[in-house]
Amino acid sequence: MHIALPILITIVCILIVARILVIYKSKIDFYSKGLDKGFLAKEISALWKLSRQCHLENPEALYVSVPALNDCINSIISKSKADGTDQTKSVQDFLSKLYQYRTRIALESEKKKGLESTRYLSEGQKVRIILRGKGVFVSRIVNTGRELTVSLPIQYSEKAHRNFILSGSEWEGKNVSVYLWRKGDASYAFDTVVVKSGTFKNEGVLFLRHTEKLDRAQKRQSIRAACEIYAQMYMIKSNVISYESVNTEAGYRCLLEDISEDGAMIRIGGKGRNNVKIKLQFTVNNSFIMMYGVIRAVEYNASLDQSRLHFECTHIAPSMKNAILSFVYNVIPPEEQEINEAIMQLEEDADEVSGSQNDDSVSVEEESEESEDEGQLKNYTEFKSEEDAEKSDVITI
């Protein structure tokens, strides 16, 4: 009797454990696969919660299927909007976790892409070339045939205020390091040798040896989406900022050319300036957005008298950040997708009507509209001097 009781207890415990394993098998498998794939426990927990809320038959699909993840996030947004909880802290915190995971997937996917050889570089690609003992030079790729052909590198001297060009013979046989930023991809660096110098299409060039050894580095830890969003820009001079205040006065009208939760590319008229603190106000997918940050770099085009500002966001409300991420990953509730589709169809209808009219009048109208936009950009956003900046600042803190 004394021997039979421990055996009975052991059997009961085994049955209980077996029952628990059967009941929670799906969750155990889900967590196990997540850990095998290198996910953190908090990420796995958020994804499991998402799979339950979306009633997924195969929760593990969230690890491998971006469409499944997008559909689930879409479901959460639609449901929370329907019951009026979309702006609550719990919903926004949960969406933030999901978007962090979505960004991680996108970045990992980007890392798998990339150049395998310099033969796949594009003609016209801008490159920076380092020649030891001589400094950094700028050049561009003109041909990618037998050798990597680049224009004769130029170095600008700040002291002399003019360009310096070394003769082709001074480059021949030299080891050089080449750096470039490939649009829509990442930055690359590689070492090679200048085989010879010469001319290509009547232009002085260097012929570099091709290589398959390229170092790739993702420049940002976020994903940016191309866009055309007009925004109001305000300069900030006060050290005390009220992040909840909405500017009702008109600011500088500018155009956002790409956007992410941590920055944007801004196009303005006139010449921009570095290290200027600014605030952006705009609307995306019917959501009002305010972003605060700093202009880190400026690309000025003298022929167009326009600048492209590299904007780094230093503060944004969580709900607004999630709205931007929804735009970046194109996670839009069905009702808003239908509205967007209807607007696009209306624009197509308008194009068809315009097409049936006189061609000359159409071209004049389009040119007039473009000129108006360009004019507004320039009139609102010229940064000619510190004095102009002071006069045109409309923010009051």
Coordinates of N, CA and C in Angstrom, one line a residue, residues 4-128:
A4 N 2.4 1.6 -3.5 CA 1.4 1.9 -4.5 C 1.0 3.3 -4.5
L5 N 1.0 4.0 -3.4 CA 0.6 5.4 -3.3 C 1.5 6.3 -4.1
P6 N 2.9 6.2 -3.9 CA 3.8 7.1 -4.6 C 3.7 6.8 -6.1
I7 N 3.5 5.6 -6.5 CA 3.3 5.3 -7.9 C 2.1 5.9 -8.5
L8 N 1.0 5.9 -7.7 CA -0.3 6.5 -8.2 C -0.1 8.0 -8.3
I9 N 0.6 8.6 -7.3 CA 0.8 10.0 -7.4 C 1.6 10.4 -8.6
T10 N 2.6 9.6 -8.9 CA 3.5 9.9 -10.1 C 2.7 9.8 -11.4
I11 N 1.8 8.8 -11.5 CA 1.0 8.6 -12.7 C 0.1 9.8 -12.8
V12 N -0.5 10.2 -11.7 CA -1.4 11.4 -11.8 C -0.7 12.6 -12.2
C13 N 0.5 12.8 -11.7 CA 1.3 14.0 -12.1 C 1.7 14.0 -13.6
I14 N 2.0 12.8 -14.1 CA 2.4 12.6 -15.5 C 1.1 12.9 -16.3
L15 N 0.0 12.5 -15.9 CA -1.2 12.7 -16.7 C -1.6 14.2 -16.7
I16 N -1.4 14.9 -15.5 CA -1.6 16.3 -15.5 C -0.7 17.1 -16.4
V17 N 0.6 16.7 -16.3 CA 1.6 17.4 -17.2 C 1.3 17.2 -18.7
A18 N 0.9 15.9 -19.0 CA 0.5 15.6 -20.4 C -0.7 16.4 -20.8
R19 N -1.6 16.5 -19.9 CA -2.8 17.3 -20.3 C -2.5 18.8 -20.5
I20 N -1.6 19.3 -19.6 CA -1.2 20.7 -19.8 C -0.4 20.9 -21.1
L21 N 0.4 19.9 -21.5 CA 1.1 20.0 -22.7 C 0.2 20.0 -23.9
V22 N -0.9 19.2 -23.8 CA -1.8 19.1 -24.9 C -2.6 20.4 -25.1
I23 N -3.0 21.0 -23.9 CA -3.8 22.2 -23.9 C -2.9 23.4 -24.4
Y24 N -1.7 23.4 -24.0 CA -0.9 24.6 -24.3 C 0.2 24.3 -25.4
K25 N 0.0 23.2 -26.1 CA 0.9 22.8 -27.1 C 1.2 23.9 -28.2
S26 N 0.1 24.5 -28.6 CA 0.2 25.6 -29.7 C 1.1 26.7 -29.1
K27 N 0.8 27.1 -27.9 CA 1.6 28.2 -27.3 C 3.0 27.9 -27.1
I28 N 3.2 26.6 -26.6 CA 4.6 26.2 -26.3 C 5.4 26.1 -27.6
D29 N 4.8 25.6 -28.7 CA 5.4 25.5 -30.0 C 5.7 26.9 -30.5
F30 N 4.8 27.8 -30.3 CA 4.9 29.2 -30.8 C 6.1 29.9 -30.1
Y31 N 6.2 29.8 -28.8 CA 7.3 30.4 -28.0 C 8.6 29.7 -28.4
S32 N 8.6 28.4 -28.6 CA 9.8 27.6 -28.9 C 10.4 28.1 -30.3
K33 N 9.5 28.2 -31.2 CA 9.9 28.7 -32.6 C 10.4 30.1 -32.5
G34 N 9.8 30.9 -31.7 CA 10.2 32.3 -31.6 C 11.6 32.4 -31.0
L35 N 11.9 31.6 -30.0 CA 13.2 31.6 -29.4 C 14.2 31.1 -30.3
D36 N 13.9 30.1 -31.1 CA 14.8 29.5 -32.1 C 15.2 30.6 -33.2
K37 N 14.2 31.4 -33.5 CA 14.5 32.5 -34.5 C 15.1 33.7 -33.9
G38 N 15.4 33.7 -32.6 CA 16.1 34.8 -32.0 C 15.3 35.9 -31.5
F39 N 14.0 35.7 -31.3 CA 13.1 36.8 -30.8 C 13.2 36.9 -29.3
L40 N 13.0 38.1 -28.8 CA 13.0 38.3 -27.4 C 11.6 37.8 -26.8
A41 N 11.6 37.5 -25.5 CA 10.4 37.0 -24.9 C 9.3 38.0 -25.0
K42 N 9.6 39.3 -24.8 CA 8.5 40.3 -24.9 C 8.0 40.4 -26.3
E43 N 8.8 40.2 -27.3 CA 8.3 40.2 -28.7 C 7.4 39.0 -29.0
I44 N 7.8 37.9 -28.5 CA 7.0 36.6 -28.6 C 5.7 36.8 -27.9
S45 N 5.7 37.4 -26.7 CA 4.4 37.6 -26.0 C 3.5 38.5 -26.7
A46 N 4.0 39.6 -27.3 CA 3.2 40.5 -28.1 C 2.6 39.9 -29.3
L47 N 3.4 39.0 -30.0 CA 2.9 38.4 -31.2 C 1.9 37.3 -30.9
W48 N 2.1 36.6 -29.8 CA 1.1 35.6 -29.3 C -0.3 36.3 -29.0
K49 N -0.2 37.4 -28.3 CA -1.4 38.2 -28.0 C -2.1 38.6 -29.3
L50 N -1.3 39.0 -30.3 CA -1.8 39.4 -31.6 C -2.5 38.3 -32.3
S51 N -1.9 37.1 -32.3 CA -2.5 35.9 -33.0 C -3.8 35.5 -32.3
R52 N -3.9 35.7 -31.0 CA -5.2 35.3 -30.3 C -6.3 36.3 -30.7
Q53 N -5.9 37.6 -30.7 CA -6.9 38.6 -31.0 C -7.4 38.5 -32.5
C54 N -6.5 38.1 -33.4 CA -6.9 37.9 -34.8 C -7.4 36.6 -35.1
H55 N -7.5 35.7 -34.1 CA -8.0 34.3 -34.3 C -7.3 33.6 -35.4
L56 N -6.0 33.6 -35.4 CA -5.2 32.9 -36.5 C -5.2 31.4 -36.2
E57 N -5.5 30.7 -37.3 CA -5.4 29.2 -37.2 C -4.0 28.7 -37.0
N58 N -3.1 29.4 -37.6 CA -1.7 29.1 -37.5 C -0.9 30.3 -37.0
P59 N -0.8 30.5 -35.7 CA -0.1 31.7 -35.1 C 1.4 31.8 -35.6
E60 N 2.0 30.7 -35.9 CA 3.4 30.8 -36.3 C 3.6 31.5 -37.7
A61 N 2.5 31.7 -38.4 CA 2.6 32.5 -39.7 C 3.1 33.9 -39.4
L62 N 3.0 34.4 -38.2 CA 3.4 35.8 -38.0 C 4.9 35.9 -38.0
Y63 N 5.6 34.7 -37.9 CA 7.1 34.7 -37.9 C 7.6 34.8 -39.4
V64 N 6.8 34.4 -40.3 CA 7.3 34.2 -41.7 C 6.5 35.0 -42.7
S65 N 5.3 35.5 -42.3 CA 4.4 36.1 -43.3 C 4.2 37.6 -42.9
V66 N 4.8 38.5 -43.7 CA 4.5 39.9 -43.5 C 3.1 40.3 -43.8
P67 N 2.4 39.7 -44.9 CA 1.0 40.0 -45.1 C 0.1 39.6 -43.9
A68 N 0.5 38.5 -43.3 CA -0.3 38.0 -42.1 C -0.2 39.1 -41.0
L69 N 1.0 39.5 -40.8 CA 1.3 40.5 -39.7 C 0.6 41.8 -40.0
N70 N 0.6 42.3 -41.3 CA -0.1 43.5 -41.7 C -1.6 43.4 -41.5
D71 N -2.1 42.2 -41.8 CA -3.6 42.0 -41.7 C -4.0 42.1 -40.2
C72 N -3.2 41.5 -39.4 CA -3.5 41.5 -37.9 C -3.4 42.9 -37.4
I73 N -2.4 43.7 -37.7 CA -2.3 45.1 -37.3 C -3.5 45.9 -37.8
N74 N -3.8 45.6 -39.0 CA -5.0 46.3 -39.6 C -6.3 46.0 -38.8
S75 N -6.4 44.7 -38.4 CA -7.5 44.3 -37.6 C -7.6 45.0 -36.3
I76 N -6.4 45.1 -35.6 CA -6.4 45.8 -34.3 C -6.8 47.3 -34.5
I77 N -6.3 47.9 -35.5 CA -6.6 49.3 -35.7 C -8.1 49.5 -36.0
S78 N -8.7 48.7 -36.9 CA -10.1 48.8 -37.2 C -11.0 48.5 -36.0
K79 N -10.6 47.5 -35.2 CA -11.4 47.1 -34.0 C -11.4 48.2 -33.0
S80 N -10.2 48.8 -32.7 CA -10.0 49.8 -31.7 C -10.7 51.1 -32.1
K81 N -10.7 51.4 -33.4 CA -11.4 52.6 -33.9 C -12.9 52.4 -33.8
A82 N -13.4 51.2 -34.0 CA -14.8 50.9 -33.9 C -15.4 51.1 -32.5
D83 N -14.6 50.6 -31.5 CA -15.0 50.7 -30.1 C -14.5 51.9 -29.4
G84 N -13.8 52.8 -30.1 CA -13.4 54.1 -29.5 C -12.2 54.0 -28.6
T85 N -11.4 52.9 -28.7 CA -10.2 52.8 -27.8 C -8.9 53.0 -28.6
D86 N -9.0 53.5 -29.8 CA -7.8 53.6 -30.6 C -6.7 54.6 -30.1
Q87 N -7.1 55.5 -29.2 CA -6.2 56.5 -28.7 C -5.8 56.2 -27.2
T88 N -6.3 55.0 -26.7 CA -5.9 54.7 -25.3 C -4.5 54.2 -25.2
K89 N -3.9 54.4 -24.1 CA -2.5 54.1 -23.9 C -2.2 52.6 -24.1
S90 N -3.1 51.7 -23.7 CA -2.9 50.3 -23.9 C -2.8 49.9 -25.3
V91 N -3.7 50.4 -26.1 CA -3.7 50.1 -27.6 C -2.5 50.7 -28.3
Q92 N -2.2 51.9 -27.9 CA -1.0 52.6 -28.6 C 0.3 51.9 -28.2
D93 N 0.4 51.5 -26.9 CA 1.6 50.7 -26.5 C 1.7 49.4 -27.3
F94 N 0.6 48.7 -27.4 CA 0.6 47.4 -28.1 C 1.0 47.6 -29.6
L95 N 0.4 48.7 -30.2 CA 0.7 48.9 -31.6 C 2.2 49.3 -31.8
S96 N 2.8 50.0 -30.8 CA 4.2 50.4 -30.8 C 5.0 49.2 -30.8
K97 N 4.7 48.2 -30.0 CA 5.5 46.9 -30.0 C 5.4 46.2 -31.3
L98 N 4.2 46.2 -31.9 CA 4.0 45.5 -33.2 C 4.8 46.2 -34.3
Y99 N 4.8 47.5 -34.3 CA 5.5 48.2 -35.3 C 7.0 48.1 -35.1
Q100 N 7.5 48.0 -33.9 CA 8.9 47.7 -33.7 C 9.3 46.4 -34.3
Y101 N 8.4 45.4 -34.1 CA 8.7 44.1 -34.7 C 8.6 44.2 -36.2
R102 N 7.6 44.9 -36.7 CA 7.5 45.1 -38.2 C 8.7 45.7 -38.8
T103 N 9.2 46.7 -38.1 CA 10.5 47.4 -38.6 C 11.6 46.4 -38.6
R104 N 11.7 45.6 -37.5 CA 12.8 44.6 -37.4 C 12.8 43.7 -38.6
I105 N 11.6 43.2 -39.0 CA 11.5 42.3 -40.2 C 11.9 43.0 -41.4
A106 N 11.5 44.3 -41.6 CA 11.9 45.0 -42.8 C 13.4 45.2 -42.9
L107 N 14.0 45.6 -41.7 CA 15.5 45.8 -41.7 C 16.2 44.5 -42.0
E108 N 15.7 43.4 -41.4 CA 16.4 42.1 -41.7 C 16.3 41.8 -43.1
S109 N 15.1 42.1 -43.7 CA 15.0 41.8 -45.2 C 15.9 42.6 -46.0
E110 N 16.1 43.9 -45.6 CA 17.0 44.8 -46.3 C 18.5 44.3 -46.2
K111 N 18.8 43.7 -45.1 CA 20.2 43.2 -44.9 C 20.5 42.1 -45.9
K112 N 19.4 41.3 -46.3 CA 19.6 40.2 -47.2 C 19.8 40.7 -48.6
K113 N 19.4 41.9 -48.9 CA 19.6 42.5 -50.2 C 21.0 43.0 -50.3
G114 N 21.3 43.7 -51.4 CA 22.5 44.4 -51.5 C 23.3 43.9 -52.7
L115 N 24.4 44.7 -53.0 CA 25.3 44.4 -54.1 C 26.2 43.3 -53.8
E116 N 26.4 42.4 -54.8 CA 27.4 41.4 -54.7 C 28.6 41.7 -55.5
S117 N 28.6 42.7 -56.3 CA 29.7 43.1 -57.1 C 29.6 44.5 -57.5
T118 N 30.8 45.2 -57.7 CA 30.8 46.5 -58.2 C 30.2 46.6 -59.7
R119 N 30.1 45.5 -60.4 CA 29.6 45.5 -61.7 C 28.1 45.9 -61.8
Y120 N 27.5 45.8 -60.6 CA 26.0 46.1 -60.6 C 25.7 47.5 -60.2
L121 N 26.8 48.3 -60.0 CA 26.6 49.7 -59.7 C 26.0 50.5 -60.9
S122 N 25.3 51.6 -60.6 CA 24.7 52.3 -61.7 C 25.6 53.4 -62.2
E123 N 25.5 53.7 -63.5 CA 26.2 54.9 -64.1 C 25.6 56.1 -63.5
G124 N 26.4 57.1 -63.2 CA 25.9 58.3 -62.6 C 26.0 58.3 -61.0
Q125 N 26.3 57.1 -60.5 CA 26.4 57.0 -59.0 C 27.5 57.8 -58.5
K126 N 27.2 58.7 -57.5 CA 28.2 59.5 -56.8 C 29.0 58.7 -55.9
V127 N 30.3 58.8 -55.9 CA 31.2 58.1 -55.0 C 32.2 59.0 -54.3
R128 N 32.7 58.6 -53.1 CA 33.8 59.3 -52.4 C 35.0 58.4 -52.5

